[in-house]
Amino acid sequence: MSGKRPIDGLFNRRALIAAGGGGAVFGGLIARLFQLQIMEHERFEVAAAENGVRLDLAPPQRGRILDRFGRPLAAHRQAGRVSIVREQTNDLPGLMAELSRHLDISPERQTRLISDARRQASFQPVTVKSELSYEDFSRLSVLAPSLPGLQVEMASTRSYPRGRDFAHVLGYVAKASEMDLERLSEGANAQERAAVRRLFKHPDMRTGRSGVERSAEDWLRGEAGFRKLETNAAGRIIREFDDPTLAPKPGRDLYLTVDAELQKFAIDRFGVESGAAVVLDIETGDILAFVSTPAFDPNDFVNGISSADYAVLRDDVEYSPLYHKAYDGTYPPGSTFKMVVAAAALEAGVIDPNERIYCPGHYRFGNNTWHCWKKRGHGSVNMHWALKGSCDVYFYEIARRMGIETLADMGKRFGFGQRWELGLTGGRSGVMPNDAWKRAARGEPWYEGETLNIGIGQGQVASTPLQLAVMSARIAAEGKIITPRIIGEGPRPDSDIPFDAPLDAAIMQRMKAAMYGVTSEAGGTALRSGDLGLGGPRLAGKTGTSQVRRISAAERATGILKGENIDRRLRDHALFVAYAPHDDPKYAISVVVEHGEGGSKAAAPVARDIMAEAMRIDARRTPSYIRTAATGGGTSGGAR
Amino acid sequence: MATTMRASSLDFSRRSLWTQLGALPWGLILLICAMAMIGVAILHSATFTNPEEAGLPIRHATRFGVALGVLLVAGLVPLKWWFWAAWPSYLATLVLLVAVEFFGFTGGGAQRWVQIGPVGVQPSEFMKVTLTLALAAYYHKRWNDFSGGFVIHLPALALIALPAALIFRQPDFGTTLALFASGGMMIFLAGLWWRVIMAIGVAAVASIPAIYFFVLQDYQRERVDTYVAQLTGQSVNVMDDGYQIEQAKIAIGSGGWTGKGYMEGTQSQLDYIPEQHTDFILTVLAEEFGFLVTSGVLILWMVILGLGLAIALRAASLFARFAAAGAVATVAFYILFNVAMVLGLVPVVGVPLPLLSYGGTVMITTAGCFGLICAAHLGRNEPLNTGA
């Protein structure tokens, strides 16, 4: 279509002009490209070489460990640290000499640090001193810019604000050793192994060595990230990129069921004694206190404990502070086991609870004589009286009547001979012996005489304080199944044995009545410990003494050695199991006072005081980790 | 109207779809495909160090697949349909732009998006194509109503200024510039007098200070400051605004004749350059392949645009000529402005490099522009004298 004006000609002319213009601009851009890439190439090449972006590994913040009310048991603390980086200096000894003018570093340690730095990857900082004082930190910070290779920074350190109170439960973290690295990279391929090694070699990185810190490592650890730093040719950091995609992901907090205040009270109550105590919430199985004393301070381990300090802890075999007595310690249950024996006999029908057995103070079986703790004898006692007076002869007799297999079956139903999985490191199963066990362990058949010893909780039967607490909780709950737990919110412990062993409620009511008798009726062995000092509610319990040594006939004749007359290590352990309040049980407790001799004298008062404190605190107040869930439920309920 | 519809569908079926497909400008389309593949390769290099960006090259390829479909479909649409659609689509886009003003949501710091059903769209991108159509239709229809002179261009200017003002308010400085550049190019092709062009040029230069102080937003002003500073060789604060452009220059400059090799660019691999997979993709090309390949890619673009312009010159109808030339101008503006920006010649305004930068919007706009060029090619012999 051609109009009045010669449009084609105009359009074509203009289009060619525009094309020419566009081409010229393209040409100009190519010329600029030439200028940058060819003419100024050298300048930019140098600039590119000087540019360096460094990705520094950033370890994740470890999750905290909190008690049931959210009180921190394991948290973080900022601490100044000075380290040297080999790749940033070419005069390592000179740097070390300069540094030692400001910090007290022994010549041996200086040599050691230099050789450490030379052995490690050149970019890997070697810590000279962590936990710098404020003065040292500020002085060295001022110095750092003028000393290449010197790195002064604040770092986050694991701290245990409650010190030794939770040493065995929490365990501790430490720098990963070769063994730790091996364990942490189990089942990983070569690349993942290298990543694990790289992460755990970071000076801020720690790994759990024992306790929850170790068993919940994956939950607590979080994910490592990077700090993206721009550096110039000299390696100095020019700026830090803020890159949220690279930031480390912190680990998750973990709630324990324990009550930090109750735990502290219990430990203080033990004083200088060594021993263990376990307080259980009967309804939920929550462990409220898990005491093993004396303990160590896990803070000492975070930055590496000196071998001398460690030796002190390790070599104290008498008080064994490294040992988790409540979970790893096994003790003959002594007379606290008598409820198990009585329950087994009743269920097996070998005795009527009203049948009286005469106790002359000793029991003859075969060619041997077994003794009652009461030399003069209890006289004629039925089951109730035998339990509250803890008559040994009565239990020799009923144990003999039912035999070891019946007795051992009942023991296993109470949880003896079985390790309770709590999601902690350690934990022992103890021993609930029978014929098969003895043949396997000793290669000998079971002798009937041994059954008598088991009948009073001595001999080969061995139990942990945790097992004893569960036992008394199950009696108090009249046979209900109770599974103890200590992780409130955290990784679920994987127990492959579902514990399912019901107990007869009527029989348990008898046991409860007897335990009440022990503390509250004439003839009870722990009458002084029944009153909780809270007005109404009383404590119901059972004393026990766990023999450490065999008593010879000669010694028995001249009088059994006790107290000052015998070395502490040979004295008996004092035991007490209990629940309270007697009429509506809420808490169960077990206490072992090592070498405390008498259950009623040494263990029962401790148990009573801890129990009274538990009642005062009323730890059943909703725990923090439930509260969040409950609030959510409440909101949805309100919306309905 | 009904009769013409039938006529056109008859027209469409007369020559089968296959014949139409075969008649498309395949040389041009293959060059476009080649350019997109270069884009995939560079994106692979630009993103492979960052696992979070691992899927980008594949997604770029997928998007190009979709865009190619759009291009072919748009190319096969009869030119008449384009012509009829010109005014309605322009008005619809204008309505959407007003809707952005009132109901739009914000993405990337500016209010550019509006929700239509399930998808968020950027009407300002549509406007690049529909403005071209509207201007082409305008000049096609009105050419004979004026006996030449200046007045014919005033409505055209209004067609540009209306959407440009709305987009500038969003604010989207890049697209505003793009509309003025490609629309202005069409006015230029329509024979605007040289003395008017001169006058506008003088007025534009004179108004720069006023624009700088009264029109630009603070962050836009800062960019201009940085630009002027680095252009005049002042030491720019490399930690802040100048950082990106300085790092881009280092990357480009260190490339040399032949570059550092594929995936060997230290600047690119160490993620120095923000936006290096989108607006600054050219830095990766320049660093890793050097001057020869980079200028080769620019020349390839010139060839593609030249082929498009040749189609415009061969078309019979004014609508086809203006539409194709406007589409070429739109894409050309993207390229020239992006390259100039990356080379530190103009301030950093977010303009991507078509087919090479990662991004869906520019891909579809580019496909629409080339689809229009293809349609102009197929309909080059149609006089389109409907109602004229």
Short mmCIF file of N, CA and C in Angstrom, two decimals, chain A residues 167-250:
data_model
loop_
_atom_site.label_atom_id
_atom_site.label_comp_id
_atom_site.label_asym_id
_atom_site.label_seq_id
_atom_site.Cartn_x
_atom_site.Cartn_y
_atom_site.Cartn_z
N ALA A 167 26.68 -34.05 86.74
CA ALA A 167 27.86 -34.54 86.02
C ALA A 167 27.60 -35.87 85.32
N HIS A 168 27.00 -36.83 86.02
CA HIS A 168 26.86 -38.16 85.44
C HIS A 168 25.73 -38.24 84.43
N VAL A 169 24.67 -37.46 84.66
CA VAL A 169 23.54 -37.50 83.74
C VAL A 169 23.92 -36.82 82.43
N LEU A 170 24.47 -35.60 82.55
CA LEU A 170 24.81 -34.85 81.35
C LEU A 170 26.03 -35.42 80.67
N GLY A 171 26.95 -35.94 81.47
CA GLY A 171 28.26 -36.28 80.92
C GLY A 171 28.98 -34.99 80.62
N TYR A 172 29.76 -34.95 79.57
CA TYR A 172 30.46 -33.72 79.23
C TYR A 172 30.88 -33.77 77.78
N VAL A 173 31.26 -32.61 77.26
CA VAL A 173 31.78 -32.57 75.90
C VAL A 173 33.28 -32.34 75.96
N ALA A 174 33.96 -32.75 74.92
CA ALA A 174 35.39 -32.55 74.85
C ALA A 174 35.77 -32.46 73.38
N LYS A 175 37.00 -32.04 73.13
CA LYS A 175 37.50 -32.07 71.76
C LYS A 175 37.52 -33.52 71.30
N ALA A 176 37.15 -33.72 70.06
CA ALA A 176 37.06 -35.08 69.56
C ALA A 176 38.45 -35.71 69.45
N SER A 177 38.59 -36.88 70.02
CA SER A 177 39.84 -37.63 69.88
C SER A 177 39.74 -38.49 68.61
N GLU A 178 40.82 -39.16 68.29
CA GLU A 178 40.79 -40.04 67.12
C GLU A 178 39.70 -41.10 67.28
N MET A 179 39.52 -41.55 68.51
CA MET A 179 38.49 -42.56 68.76
C MET A 179 37.11 -41.98 68.52
N ASP A 180 36.91 -40.75 69.01
CA ASP A 180 35.62 -40.08 68.79
C ASP A 180 35.36 -39.93 67.29
N LEU A 181 36.41 -39.49 66.57
CA LEU A 181 36.24 -39.27 65.13
C LEU A 181 35.84 -40.56 64.44
N GLU A 182 36.46 -41.63 64.88
CA GLU A 182 36.15 -42.94 64.30
C GLU A 182 34.67 -43.27 64.54
N ARG A 183 34.23 -43.03 65.77
CA ARG A 183 32.85 -43.33 66.12
C ARG A 183 31.87 -42.42 65.37
N LEU A 184 32.22 -41.11 65.30
CA LEU A 184 31.31 -40.15 64.69
C LEU A 184 31.17 -40.36 63.19
N SER A 185 32.20 -40.94 62.56
CA SER A 185 32.11 -41.12 61.12
C SER A 185 31.83 -42.58 60.77
N GLU A 186 31.27 -43.29 61.71
CA GLU A 186 30.94 -44.69 61.47
C GLU A 186 29.95 -44.80 60.31
N GLY A 187 30.26 -45.68 59.38
CA GLY A 187 29.35 -45.91 58.26
C GLY A 187 29.34 -44.81 57.22
N ALA A 188 30.27 -43.83 57.33
CA ALA A 188 30.30 -42.74 56.36
C ALA A 188 31.29 -43.06 55.25
N ASN A 189 31.10 -42.46 54.09
CA ASN A 189 32.07 -42.65 53.02
C ASN A 189 33.24 -41.70 53.22
N ALA A 190 34.22 -41.82 52.33
CA ALA A 190 35.47 -41.08 52.52
C ALA A 190 35.23 -39.58 52.58
N GLN A 191 34.33 -39.09 51.75
CA GLN A 191 34.08 -37.65 51.70
C GLN A 191 33.44 -37.17 52.99
N GLU A 192 32.45 -37.93 53.48
CA GLU A 192 31.79 -37.56 54.72
C GLU A 192 32.76 -37.64 55.90
N ARG A 193 33.63 -38.64 55.85
CA ARG A 193 34.64 -38.75 56.89
C ARG A 193 35.49 -37.50 56.96
N ALA A 194 35.90 -37.04 55.77
CA ALA A 194 36.75 -35.84 55.71
C ALA A 194 35.99 -34.65 56.29
N ALA A 195 34.69 -34.57 55.99
CA ALA A 195 33.89 -33.44 56.49
C ALA A 195 33.78 -33.51 58.01
N VAL A 196 33.55 -34.70 58.54
CA VAL A 196 33.45 -34.88 59.99
C VAL A 196 34.77 -34.47 60.64
N ARG A 197 35.87 -34.93 60.05
CA ARG A 197 37.18 -34.61 60.60
C ARG A 197 37.41 -33.10 60.59
N ARG A 198 37.08 -32.48 59.47
CA ARG A 198 37.29 -31.04 59.33
C ARG A 198 36.48 -30.28 60.38
N LEU A 199 35.23 -30.70 60.56
CA LEU A 199 34.35 -30.01 61.52
C LEU A 199 34.86 -30.19 62.93
N PHE A 200 35.17 -31.43 63.30
CA PHE A 200 35.51 -31.68 64.69
C PHE A 200 36.93 -31.26 65.04
N LYS A 201 37.71 -30.91 64.01
CA LYS A 201 39.04 -30.36 64.30
C LYS A 201 38.96 -28.86 64.55
N HIS A 202 37.79 -28.28 64.32
CA HIS A 202 37.64 -26.85 64.57
C HIS A 202 37.80 -26.58 66.06
N PRO A 203 38.53 -25.51 66.41
CA PRO A 203 38.79 -25.28 67.85
C PRO A 203 37.53 -25.07 68.69
N ASP A 204 36.43 -24.65 68.07
CA ASP A 204 35.22 -24.43 68.85
C ASP A 204 34.33 -25.66 68.93
N MET A 205 34.69 -26.71 68.23
CA MET A 205 33.78 -27.85 68.12
C MET A 205 34.06 -28.85 69.23
N ARG A 206 32.99 -29.36 69.82
CA ARG A 206 33.13 -30.37 70.86
C ARG A 206 32.19 -31.51 70.54
N THR A 207 32.46 -32.62 71.14
CA THR A 207 31.54 -33.73 70.97
C THR A 207 31.24 -34.35 72.33
N GLY A 208 30.06 -34.92 72.47
CA GLY A 208 29.68 -35.51 73.74
C GLY A 208 30.50 -36.76 74.02
N ARG A 209 31.04 -36.85 75.22
CA ARG A 209 31.87 -37.99 75.58
C ARG A 209 31.08 -39.01 76.38
N SER A 210 30.14 -38.52 77.20
CA SER A 210 29.37 -39.45 78.01
C SER A 210 28.03 -38.81 78.32
N GLY A 211 27.16 -39.57 78.97
CA GLY A 211 25.86 -39.04 79.39
C GLY A 211 25.00 -38.63 78.21
N VAL A 212 24.06 -37.71 78.51
CA VAL A 212 23.17 -37.23 77.45
C VAL A 212 23.96 -36.56 76.35
N GLU A 213 25.02 -35.85 76.73
CA GLU A 213 25.82 -35.16 75.74
C GLU A 213 26.26 -36.12 74.63
N ARG A 214 26.53 -37.35 75.02
CA ARG A 214 26.98 -38.30 74.01
C ARG A 214 25.80 -39.00 73.33
N SER A 215 24.83 -39.47 74.13
CA SER A 215 23.77 -40.27 73.51
C SER A 215 22.85 -39.40 72.67
N ALA A 216 22.74 -38.10 72.99
CA ALA A 216 21.87 -37.24 72.19
C ALA A 216 22.69 -36.34 71.27
N GLU A 217 23.88 -36.79 70.94
CA GLU A 217 24.79 -35.99 70.11
C GLU A 217 24.11 -35.45 68.84
N ASP A 218 23.40 -36.31 68.15
CA ASP A 218 22.79 -35.89 66.88
C ASP A 218 21.73 -34.81 67.09
N TRP A 219 20.98 -34.94 68.17
CA TRP A 219 19.93 -33.98 68.50
C TRP A 219 20.53 -32.62 68.83
N LEU A 220 21.61 -32.66 69.60
CA LEU A 220 22.18 -31.43 70.13
C LEU A 220 23.10 -30.71 69.16
N ARG A 221 23.69 -31.45 68.22
CA ARG A 221 24.82 -30.89 67.49
C ARG A 221 24.46 -29.74 66.57
N GLY A 222 23.39 -29.87 65.79
CA GLY A 222 23.11 -28.86 64.78
C GLY A 222 23.94 -29.13 63.53
N GLU A 223 23.89 -28.19 62.60
CA GLU A 223 24.62 -28.39 61.35
C GLU A 223 25.63 -27.28 61.15
N ALA A 224 26.82 -27.67 60.74
CA ALA A 224 27.88 -26.70 60.53
C ALA A 224 27.54 -25.82 59.33
N GLY A 225 28.06 -24.62 59.34
CA GLY A 225 27.88 -23.71 58.22
C GLY A 225 29.21 -23.07 57.88
N PHE A 226 29.14 -21.95 57.21
CA PHE A 226 30.36 -21.26 56.85
C PHE A 226 30.25 -19.78 57.12
N ARG A 227 31.40 -19.18 57.38
CA ARG A 227 31.48 -17.73 57.36
C ARG A 227 32.16 -17.38 56.05
N LYS A 228 31.53 -16.50 55.31
CA LYS A 228 32.09 -16.14 54.01
C LYS A 228 32.83 -14.83 54.17
N LEU A 229 34.14 -14.89 54.01
CA LEU A 229 34.96 -13.73 54.29
C LEU A 229 35.71 -13.32 53.04
N GLU A 230 35.76 -12.01 52.81
CA GLU A 230 36.57 -11.52 51.71
C GLU A 230 37.90 -11.08 52.26
N THR A 231 38.96 -11.53 51.62
CA THR A 231 40.29 -11.19 52.10
C THR A 231 41.08 -10.54 51.00
N ASN A 232 42.07 -9.74 51.38
CA ASN A 232 42.97 -9.18 50.39
C ASN A 232 44.16 -10.10 50.22
N ALA A 233 45.15 -9.65 49.44
CA ALA A 233 46.28 -10.52 49.12
C ALA A 233 47.03 -10.93 50.39
N ALA A 234 47.00 -10.09 51.41
CA ALA A 234 47.73 -10.41 52.64
C ALA A 234 46.94 -11.36 53.53
N GLY A 235 45.74 -11.70 53.10
CA GLY A 235 44.95 -12.63 53.90
C GLY A 235 44.14 -11.94 54.97
N ARG A 236 44.20 -10.63 55.00
CA ARG A 236 43.43 -9.92 56.02
C ARG A 236 41.97 -9.85 55.60
N ILE A 237 41.11 -10.01 56.58
CA ILE A 237 39.68 -10.01 56.27
C ILE A 237 39.22 -8.59 55.99
N ILE A 238 38.65 -8.39 54.83
CA ILE A 238 38.16 -7.06 54.47
C ILE A 238 36.72 -6.91 54.90
N ARG A 239 35.95 -7.95 54.67
CA ARG A 239 34.58 -7.86 55.13
C ARG A 239 33.98 -9.26 55.21
N GLU A 240 32.89 -9.33 55.90
CA GLU A 240 32.21 -10.61 56.02
C GLU A 240 30.88 -10.50 55.30
N PHE A 241 30.65 -11.46 54.41
CA PHE A 241 29.37 -11.48 53.70
C PHE A 241 28.32 -12.03 54.66
N ASP A 242 27.15 -11.45 54.59
CA ASP A 242 26.07 -11.98 55.40
C ASP A 242 25.26 -12.91 54.52
N ASP A 243 25.46 -14.18 54.68
CA ASP A 243 24.79 -15.13 53.80
C ASP A 243 24.02 -16.15 54.63
N PRO A 244 22.73 -15.91 54.79
CA PRO A 244 21.94 -16.80 55.66
C PRO A 244 21.92 -18.25 55.18
N THR A 245 22.15 -18.46 53.88
CA THR A 245 22.11 -19.84 53.41
C THR A 245 23.33 -20.62 53.89
N LEU A 246 24.39 -19.88 54.28
CA LEU A 246 25.61 -20.55 54.72
C LEU A 246 25.69 -20.68 56.23
N ALA A 247 24.83 -19.94 56.94
CA ALA A 247 24.94 -19.89 58.40
C ALA A 247 24.74 -21.28 59.01
N PRO A 248 25.47 -21.57 60.08
CA PRO A 248 25.27 -22.86 60.72
C PRO A 248 23.89 -22.94 61.36
N LYS A 249 23.36 -24.13 61.39
CA LYS A 249 22.05 -24.31 62.03
C LYS A 249 22.26 -24.83 63.45
N PRO A 250 21.78 -24.08 64.44
CA PRO A 250 22.02 -24.50 65.82
C PRO A 250 21.31 -25.80 66.15
#
